[in-house]
Amino acid sequence: MADPIEVPPAGLWDRMKADPQYAPEHLALEAVRRLGPEARRWADRVRQQRPGIGSDELAKVAVKKFVARARLSGAVSGAAGLPGAIVDVGVLAWTQARMVLHIAAAHGVDPEHPDRATDLLVLQKVHKVAEAARLALGVAAGRERLGGAVSAPLGRVMLRLGVRLAQMAGVRAAKRMFAKVVPGAAVILGTWANSSATSDLARRSIAHYRAAQPGPQPGSPQPGGQPTARA
């Protein structure tokens, strides 16, 4: 049975609603702050429990866990209509960010380093290159400090927020997102779209952090079962 689904914190939702254009950047920044330490503790704990486990094998443990969570989130919120679909893509993007940070930790890459927010935005295809992601993160961080809010109608804000979060979560086809409001089809489509998008992201993330990992070849045990420090 999959672990309980954790939704993005209320404060993050408030920031994303106030600044929907930069919702993915706000989510990435908060994920590294809040989930990075958790990912590090998880990797350390599993290595202590399973001495000699290889980085790829450890990453697969995380992938299995979070793909199951993504599948469950699609089944739970898929039948809740359009507002539920918006919540669902937010939950999915948050679950995926947690998975990516766990994969980074599995490969000895520091999940708490600010560069992981850049990685999230590129791996989740919000931005094509790291430089664009860093620039957008800087803008979002500045807007976060100012605490500004948009003045657009709520319906428009929520639609924009849903589109941006769907882009981050990998649910890019509009018919996928909006079909989730159709009774009956919603649960099936939500479950498939979430698990498929998350599995694709997992493959990209493992390839990325495997290449970034110094030391032994991919899949080989780390000396002493400990991760190699890496920004």
PDB file of C-alpha atoms in Angstrom:
ATOM      1  CA  MET A   1       0.000   0.000   0.000  1.00  0.00           C
ATOM      2  CA  ALA A   2       1.334   3.461  -0.914  1.00  0.00           C
ATOM      3  CA  ASP A   3       2.237   5.945   1.797  1.00  0.00           C
ATOM      4  CA  PRO A   4      -0.242   8.758   2.505  1.00  0.00           C
ATOM      5  CA  ILE A   5      -0.192  11.609   0.006  1.00  0.00           C
ATOM      6  CA  GLU A   6       1.211  14.874   1.280  1.00  0.00           C
ATOM      7  CA  VAL A   7      -0.194  18.061  -0.217  1.00  0.00           C
ATOM      8  CA  PRO A   8       1.843  21.235  -0.724  1.00  0.00           C
ATOM      9  CA  PRO A   9       1.839  23.410   2.424  1.00  0.00           C
ATOM     10  CA  ALA A  10      -0.834  26.103   2.734  1.00  0.00           C
ATOM     11  CA  GLY A  11       1.703  28.921   2.596  1.00  0.00           C
ATOM     12  CA  LEU A  12       2.976  27.670  -0.756  1.00  0.00           C
ATOM     13  CA  TRP A  13      -0.546  27.538  -2.186  1.00  0.00           C
ATOM     14  CA  ASP A  14      -1.034  31.150  -1.066  1.00  0.00           C
ATOM     15  CA  ARG A  15       2.161  32.239  -2.831  1.00  0.00           C
ATOM     16  CA  MET A  16       1.262  30.362  -6.009  1.00  0.00           C
ATOM     17  CA  LYS A  17      -2.251  31.823  -6.106  1.00  0.00           C
ATOM     18  CA  ALA A  18      -0.822  35.308  -5.558  1.00  0.00           C
ATOM     19  CA  ASP A  19       1.744  34.795  -8.342  1.00  0.00           C
ATOM     20  CA  PRO A  20       0.492  32.022 -10.667  1.00  0.00           C
ATOM     21  CA  GLN A  21       2.866  32.939 -13.498  1.00  0.00           C
ATOM     22  CA  TYR A  22       5.788  31.822 -11.298  1.00  0.00           C
ATOM     23  CA  ALA A  23       3.990  28.965  -9.543  1.00  0.00           C
ATOM     24  CA  PRO A  24       6.566  26.316 -10.643  1.00  0.00           C
ATOM     25  CA  GLU A  25       9.424  28.469  -9.384  1.00  0.00           C
ATOM     26  CA  HIS A  26       7.740  29.024  -6.007  1.00  0.00           C
ATOM     27  CA  LEU A  27       7.121  25.289  -5.728  1.00  0.00           C
ATOM     28  CA  ALA A  28      10.720  24.413  -6.608  1.00  0.00           C
ATOM     29  CA  LEU A  29      12.133  26.855  -4.071  1.00  0.00           C
ATOM     30  CA  GLU A  30       9.867  25.580  -1.301  1.00  0.00           C
ATOM     31  CA  ALA A  31      10.534  21.949  -2.207  1.00  0.00           C
ATOM     32  CA  VAL A  32      14.294  22.327  -1.793  1.00  0.00           C
ATOM     33  CA  ARG A  33      13.851  24.159   1.518  1.00  0.00           C
ATOM     34  CA  ARG A  34      11.311  21.747   2.951  1.00  0.00           C
ATOM     35  CA  LEU A  35      11.969  18.422   1.218  1.00  0.00           C
ATOM     36  CA  GLY A  36      15.739  18.557   0.679  1.00  0.00           C
ATOM     37  CA  PRO A  37      16.575  17.743   4.328  1.00  0.00           C
ATOM     38  CA  GLU A  38      14.005  14.939   4.290  1.00  0.00           C
ATOM     39  CA  ALA A  39      15.607  13.410   1.193  1.00  0.00           C
ATOM     40  CA  ARG A  40      19.050  13.523   2.791  1.00  0.00           C
ATOM     41  CA  ARG A  41      17.796  11.822   5.971  1.00  0.00           C
ATOM     42  CA  TRP A  42      16.026   9.155   3.938  1.00  0.00           C
ATOM     43  CA  ALA A  43      19.124   8.297   1.898  1.00  0.00           C
ATOM     44  CA  ASP A  44      21.298   8.142   5.018  1.00  0.00           C
ATOM     45  CA  ARG A  45      18.771   5.917   6.794  1.00  0.00           C
ATOM     46  CA  VAL A  46      18.410   3.436   3.925  1.00  0.00           C
ATOM     47  CA  ARG A  47      22.176   3.214   3.501  1.00  0.00           C
ATOM     48  CA  GLN A  48      22.519   2.376   7.183  1.00  0.00           C
ATOM     49  CA  GLN A  49      19.834  -0.282   6.879  1.00  0.00           C
ATOM     50  CA  ARG A  50      21.253  -1.720   3.645  1.00  0.00           C
ATOM     51  CA  PRO A  51      25.050  -1.290   3.694  1.00  0.00           C
ATOM     52  CA  GLY A  52      26.620  -1.384   0.250  1.00  0.00           C
ATOM     53  CA  ILE A  53      23.449  -0.544  -1.670  1.00  0.00           C
ATOM     54  CA  GLY A  54      24.250   0.997  -5.046  1.00  0.00           C
ATOM     55  CA  SER A  55      23.080   4.461  -6.013  1.00  0.00           C
ATOM     56  CA  ASP A  56      20.864   3.246  -8.864  1.00  0.00           C
ATOM     57  CA  GLU A  57      19.255   0.639  -6.643  1.00  0.00           C
ATOM     58  CA  LEU A  58      18.617   3.254  -3.960  1.00  0.00           C
ATOM     59  CA  ALA A  59      17.112   5.583  -6.545  1.00  0.00           C
ATOM     60  CA  LYS A  60      14.769   2.824  -7.711  1.00  0.00           C
ATOM     61  CA  VAL A  61      13.478   2.468  -4.150  1.00  0.00           C
ATOM     62  CA  ALA A  62      12.491   6.132  -4.234  1.00  0.00           C
ATOM     63  CA  VAL A  63      10.977   5.880  -7.711  1.00  0.00           C
ATOM     64  CA  LYS A  64       8.751   2.941  -6.755  1.00  0.00           C
ATOM     65  CA  LYS A  65       7.540   4.801  -3.680  1.00  0.00           C
ATOM     66  CA  PHE A  66       6.702   8.069  -5.401  1.00  0.00           C
ATOM     67  CA  VAL A  67       5.213   6.640  -8.593  1.00  0.00           C
ATOM     68  CA  ALA A  68       2.785   4.766  -6.316  1.00  0.00           C
ATOM     69  CA  ARG A  69       1.954   8.037  -4.570  1.00  0.00           C
ATOM     70  CA  ALA A  70       1.432   9.793  -7.896  1.00  0.00           C
ATOM     71  CA  ARG A  71      -0.899   7.038  -9.079  1.00  0.00           C
ATOM     72  CA  LEU A  72      -2.942   7.282  -5.896  1.00  0.00           C
ATOM     73  CA  SER A  73      -3.205  11.071  -6.080  1.00  0.00           C
ATOM     74  CA  GLY A  74      -4.706  10.772  -9.550  1.00  0.00           C
ATOM     75  CA  ALA A  75      -7.308   8.291  -8.368  1.00  0.00           C
ATOM     76  CA  VAL A  76      -8.283  10.327  -5.320  1.00  0.00           C
ATOM     77  CA  SER A  77      -8.675  13.818  -6.748  1.00  0.00           C
ATOM     78  CA  GLY A  78      -9.521  12.949 -10.339  1.00  0.00           C
ATOM     79  CA  ALA A  79     -13.252  12.841  -9.604  1.00  0.00           C
ATOM     80  CA  ALA A  80     -13.410  16.238  -7.872  1.00  0.00           C
ATOM     81  CA  GLY A  81     -14.039  18.396 -10.954  1.00  0.00           C
ATOM     82  CA  LEU A  82     -11.931  21.248 -12.274  1.00  0.00           C
ATOM     83  CA  PRO A  83     -10.940  22.639  -8.847  1.00  0.00           C
ATOM     84  CA  GLY A  84      -9.895  19.111  -7.891  1.00  0.00           C
ATOM     85  CA  ALA A  85      -7.898  18.805 -11.111  1.00  0.00           C
ATOM     86  CA  ILE A  86      -5.974  21.972 -10.178  1.00  0.00           C
ATOM     87  CA  VAL A  87      -5.297  20.620  -6.704  1.00  0.00           C
ATOM     88  CA  ASP A  88      -4.270  17.299  -8.238  1.00  0.00           C
ATOM     89  CA  VAL A  89      -1.616  18.759 -10.517  1.00  0.00           C
ATOM     90  CA  GLY A  90      -0.262  20.734  -7.557  1.00  0.00           C
ATOM     91  CA  VAL A  91      -0.068  17.591  -5.448  1.00  0.00           C
ATOM     92  CA  LEU A  92       1.509  15.747  -8.379  1.00  0.00           C
ATOM     93  CA  ALA A  93       4.143  18.437  -8.963  1.00  0.00           C
ATOM     94  CA  TRP A  94       4.973  18.385  -5.230  1.00  0.00           C
ATOM     95  CA  THR A  95       5.227  14.582  -5.193  1.00  0.00           C
ATOM     96  CA  GLN A  96       7.456  14.657  -8.268  1.00  0.00           C
ATOM     97  CA  ALA A  97       9.733  17.290  -6.717  1.00  0.00           C
ATOM     98  CA  ARG A  98      10.101  15.096  -3.651  1.00  0.00           C
ATOM     99  CA  MET A  99      11.013  12.145  -5.872  1.00  0.00           C
ATOM    100  CA  VAL A 100      13.654  14.109  -7.797  1.00  0.00           C
ATOM    101  CA  LEU A 101      15.304  15.282  -4.569  1.00  0.00           C
ATOM    102  CA  HIS A 102      15.341  11.698  -3.259  1.00  0.00           C
ATOM    103  CA  ILE A 103      16.962  10.541  -6.518  1.00  0.00           C
ATOM    104  CA  ALA A 104      19.591  13.272  -6.150  1.00  0.00           C
ATOM    105  CA  ALA A 105      20.325  12.141  -2.579  1.00  0.00           C
ATOM    106  CA  ALA A 106      20.535   8.524  -3.756  1.00  0.00           C
ATOM    107  CA  HIS A 107      23.330   9.535  -6.142  1.00  0.00           C
ATOM    108  CA  GLY A 108      25.253  11.526  -3.541  1.00  0.00           C
ATOM    109  CA  VAL A 109      24.146  14.910  -4.884  1.00  0.00           C
ATOM    110  CA  ASP A 110      23.220  17.440  -2.183  1.00  0.00           C
ATOM    111  CA  PRO A 111      19.379  17.655  -2.150  1.00  0.00           C
ATOM    112  CA  GLU A 112      19.486  20.857  -0.075  1.00  0.00           C
ATOM    113  CA  HIS A 113      21.660  22.875  -2.433  1.00  0.00           C
ATOM    114  CA  PRO A 114      19.880  25.793  -4.168  1.00  0.00           C
ATOM    115  CA  ASP A 115      20.901  24.361  -7.540  1.00  0.00           C
ATOM    116  CA  ARG A 116      18.376  21.580  -7.015  1.00  0.00           C
ATOM    117  CA  ALA A 117      15.577  24.093  -7.629  1.00  0.00           C
ATOM    118  CA  THR A 118      17.167  24.767 -11.016  1.00  0.00           C
ATOM    119  CA  ASP A 119      17.368  21.023 -11.662  1.00  0.00           C
ATOM    120  CA  LEU A 120      13.680  20.618 -10.842  1.00  0.00           C
ATOM    121  CA  LEU A 121      12.591  23.237 -13.347  1.00  0.00           C
ATOM    122  CA  VAL A 122      14.751  21.802 -16.139  1.00  0.00           C
ATOM    123  CA  LEU A 123      13.974  18.148 -15.436  1.00  0.00           C
ATOM    124  CA  GLN A 124      10.258  18.945 -15.251  1.00  0.00           C
ATOM    125  CA  LYS A 125      10.598  20.857 -18.533  1.00  0.00           C
ATOM    126  CA  VAL A 126       9.381  24.183 -17.187  1.00  0.00           C
ATOM    127  CA  HIS A 127      12.567  25.697 -18.660  1.00  0.00           C
ATOM    128  CA  LYS A 128      14.779  24.274 -21.373  1.00  0.00           C
ATOM    129  CA  VAL A 129      18.117  25.414 -19.944  1.00  0.00           C
ATOM    130  CA  ALA A 130      19.519  25.997 -16.468  1.00  0.00           C
ATOM    131  CA  GLU A 131      20.291  29.677 -17.053  1.00  0.00           C
ATOM    132  CA  ALA A 132      16.644  30.481 -17.827  1.00  0.00           C
ATOM    133  CA  ALA A 133      15.550  28.497 -14.767  1.00  0.00           C
ATOM    134  CA  ARG A 134      17.974  30.376 -12.500  1.00  0.00           C
ATOM    135  CA  LEU A 135      16.758  33.717 -13.821  1.00  0.00           C
ATOM    136  CA  ALA A 136      13.114  32.782 -13.216  1.00  0.00           C
ATOM    137  CA  LEU A 137      13.924  31.520  -9.731  1.00  0.00           C
ATOM    138  CA  GLY A 138      15.567  34.841  -8.944  1.00  0.00           C
ATOM    139  CA  VAL A 139      12.467  36.707 -10.068  1.00  0.00           C
ATOM    140  CA  ALA A 140      10.187  34.422  -8.049  1.00  0.00           C
ATOM    141  CA  ALA A 141      12.346  34.790  -4.934  1.00  0.00           C
ATOM    142  CA  GLY A 142      12.205  38.568  -5.276  1.00  0.00           C
ATOM    143  CA  ARG A 143       8.429  38.534  -5.663  1.00  0.00           C
ATOM    144  CA  GLU A 144       8.171  36.223  -2.670  1.00  0.00           C
ATOM    145  CA  ARG A 145      10.075  38.717  -0.518  1.00  0.00           C
ATOM    146  CA  LEU A 146       7.829  41.549  -1.702  1.00  0.00           C
ATOM    147  CA  GLY A 147       4.738  39.500  -0.949  1.00  0.00           C
ATOM    148  CA  GLY A 148       2.785  40.975  -3.855  1.00  0.00           C
ATOM    149  CA  ALA A 149      -0.560  39.642  -5.025  1.00  0.00           C
ATOM    150  CA  VAL A 150      -2.246  39.621  -8.410  1.00  0.00           C
ATOM    151  CA  SER A 151      -5.417  41.641  -8.993  1.00  0.00           C
ATOM    152  CA  ALA A 152      -6.954  39.397 -11.670  1.00  0.00           C
ATOM    153  CA  PRO A 153     -10.327  37.662 -11.129  1.00  0.00           C
ATOM    154  CA  LEU A 154     -10.073  34.458  -9.089  1.00  0.00           C
ATOM    155  CA  GLY A 155     -11.304  32.259 -11.942  1.00  0.00           C
ATOM    156  CA  ARG A 156      -8.573  33.522 -14.244  1.00  0.00           C
ATOM    157  CA  VAL A 157      -5.962  33.130 -11.512  1.00  0.00           C
ATOM    158  CA  MET A 158      -6.965  29.530 -10.846  1.00  0.00           C
ATOM    159  CA  LEU A 159      -6.954  28.654 -14.532  1.00  0.00           C
ATOM    160  CA  ARG A 160      -3.486  30.141 -14.978  1.00  0.00           C
ATOM    161  CA  LEU A 161      -2.293  28.335 -11.867  1.00  0.00           C
ATOM    162  CA  GLY A 162      -3.659  25.039 -13.153  1.00  0.00           C
ATOM    163  CA  VAL A 163      -1.973  25.449 -16.527  1.00  0.00           C
ATOM    164  CA  ARG A 164       1.415  26.289 -14.984  1.00  0.00           C
ATOM    165  CA  LEU A 165       1.277  23.420 -12.493  1.00  0.00           C
ATOM    166  CA  ALA A 166       0.131  20.998 -15.194  1.00  0.00           C
ATOM    167  CA  GLN A 167       3.137  22.053 -17.265  1.00  0.00           C
ATOM    168  CA  MET A 168       5.436  21.340 -14.321  1.00  0.00           C
ATOM    169  CA  ALA A 169       3.797  17.995 -13.556  1.00  0.00           C
ATOM    170  CA  GLY A 170       4.091  16.818 -17.154  1.00  0.00           C
ATOM    171  CA  VAL A 171       0.366  16.777 -17.929  1.00  0.00           C
ATOM    172  CA  ARG A 172       0.795  18.924 -21.027  1.00  0.00           C
ATOM    173  CA  ALA A 173      -2.109  17.832 -23.180  1.00  0.00           C
ATOM    174  CA  ALA A 174      -5.069  20.053 -22.282  1.00  0.00           C
ATOM    175  CA  LYS A 175      -7.547  17.258 -22.983  1.00  0.00           C
ATOM    176  CA  ARG A 176      -5.864  15.153 -20.302  1.00  0.00           C
ATOM    177  CA  MET A 177      -6.268  17.786 -17.611  1.00  0.00           C
ATOM    178  CA  PHE A 178      -9.799  18.841 -18.497  1.00  0.00           C
ATOM    179  CA  ALA A 179     -11.012  15.287 -19.173  1.00  0.00           C
ATOM    180  CA  LYS A 180     -10.492  14.742 -15.466  1.00  0.00           C
ATOM    181  CA  VAL A 181     -13.716  16.644 -14.809  1.00  0.00           C
ATOM    182  CA  VAL A 182     -15.733  14.105 -16.831  1.00  0.00           C
ATOM    183  CA  PRO A 183     -17.512  11.628 -14.508  1.00  0.00           C
ATOM    184  CA  GLY A 184     -16.298   8.061 -14.838  1.00  0.00           C
ATOM    185  CA  ALA A 185     -13.304   8.787 -17.059  1.00  0.00           C
ATOM    186  CA  ALA A 186     -11.732  11.060 -14.463  1.00  0.00           C
ATOM    187  CA  VAL A 187     -10.294   8.495 -12.062  1.00  0.00           C
ATOM    188  CA  ILE A 188      -8.862   6.269 -14.807  1.00  0.00           C
ATOM    189  CA  LEU A 189      -7.282   9.142 -16.712  1.00  0.00           C
ATOM    190  CA  GLY A 190      -5.938  10.799 -13.577  1.00  0.00           C
ATOM    191  CA  THR A 191      -4.272   7.584 -12.408  1.00  0.00           C
ATOM    192  CA  TRP A 192      -2.668   6.865 -15.793  1.00  0.00           C
ATOM    193  CA  ALA A 193      -1.546  10.426 -16.530  1.00  0.00           C
ATOM    194  CA  ASN A 194       0.042  10.884 -13.115  1.00  0.00           C
ATOM    195  CA  SER A 195       1.984   7.620 -13.043  1.00  0.00           C
ATOM    196  CA  SER A 196       3.111   7.972 -16.672  1.00  0.00           C
ATOM    197  CA  ALA A 197       4.366  11.535 -16.201  1.00  0.00           C
ATOM    198  CA  THR A 198       6.134  10.614 -12.964  1.00  0.00           C
ATOM    199  CA  SER A 199       7.815   7.550 -14.467  1.00  0.00           C
ATOM    200  CA  ASP A 200       9.102   9.639 -17.375  1.00  0.00           C
ATOM    201  CA  LEU A 201      10.489  12.222 -14.952  1.00  0.00           C
ATOM    202  CA  ALA A 202      12.151   9.482 -12.914  1.00  0.00           C
ATOM    203  CA  ARG A 203      14.049   8.232 -15.971  1.00  0.00           C
ATOM    204  CA  ARG A 204      15.293  11.727 -16.810  1.00  0.00           C
ATOM    205  CA  SER A 205      16.302  12.374 -13.206  1.00  0.00           C
ATOM    206  CA  ILE A 206      18.230   9.129 -12.781  1.00  0.00           C
ATOM    207  CA  ALA A 207      20.142   9.784 -16.008  1.00  0.00           C
ATOM    208  CA  HIS A 208      20.908  13.352 -14.920  1.00  0.00           C
ATOM    209  CA  TYR A 209      22.152  12.528 -11.428  1.00  0.00           C
ATOM    210  CA  ARG A 210      23.960   9.391 -12.534  1.00  0.00           C
ATOM    211  CA  ALA A 211      26.021  11.591 -14.864  1.00  0.00           C
ATOM    212  CA  ALA A 212      26.594  14.149 -12.087  1.00  0.00           C
ATOM    213  CA  GLN A 213      27.724  11.537  -9.586  1.00  0.00           C
ATOM    214  CA  PRO A 214      31.497  11.379  -9.046  1.00  0.00           C
ATOM    215  CA  GLY A 215      33.415   8.293  -7.996  1.00  0.00           C
ATOM    216  CA  PRO A 216      32.375   4.683  -8.662  1.00  0.00           C
ATOM    217  CA  GLN A 217      30.430   3.591 -11.715  1.00  0.00           C
ATOM    218  CA  PRO A 218      26.615   3.816 -11.598  1.00  0.00           C
ATOM    219  CA  GLY A 219      24.987   1.036  -9.618  1.00  0.00           C
ATOM    220  CA  SER A 220      28.133   0.174  -7.677  1.00  0.00           C
ATOM    221  CA  PRO A 221      28.184   0.480  -3.877  1.00  0.00           C
ATOM    222  CA  GLN A 222      29.543   3.690  -2.401  1.00  0.00           C
ATOM    223  CA  PRO A 223      32.643   3.213  -0.220  1.00  0.00           C
ATOM    224  CA  GLY A 224      31.394   2.520   3.294  1.00  0.00           C
ATOM    225  CA  GLY A 225      27.822   2.903   2.075  1.00  0.00           C
ATOM    226  CA  GLN A 226      28.096   6.677   2.326  1.00  0.00           C
ATOM    227  CA  PRO A 227      27.140   9.251  -0.318  1.00  0.00           C
ATOM    228  CA  THR A 228      29.699  11.418  -1.994  1.00  0.00           C
ATOM    229  CA  ALA A 229      29.190  15.083  -1.133  1.00  0.00           C
ATOM    230  CA  ARG A 230      28.216  17.041  -4.207  1.00  0.00           C
ATOM    231  CA  ALA A 231      26.528  20.356  -4.794  1.00  0.00           C
TER     232      ALA A 231
END
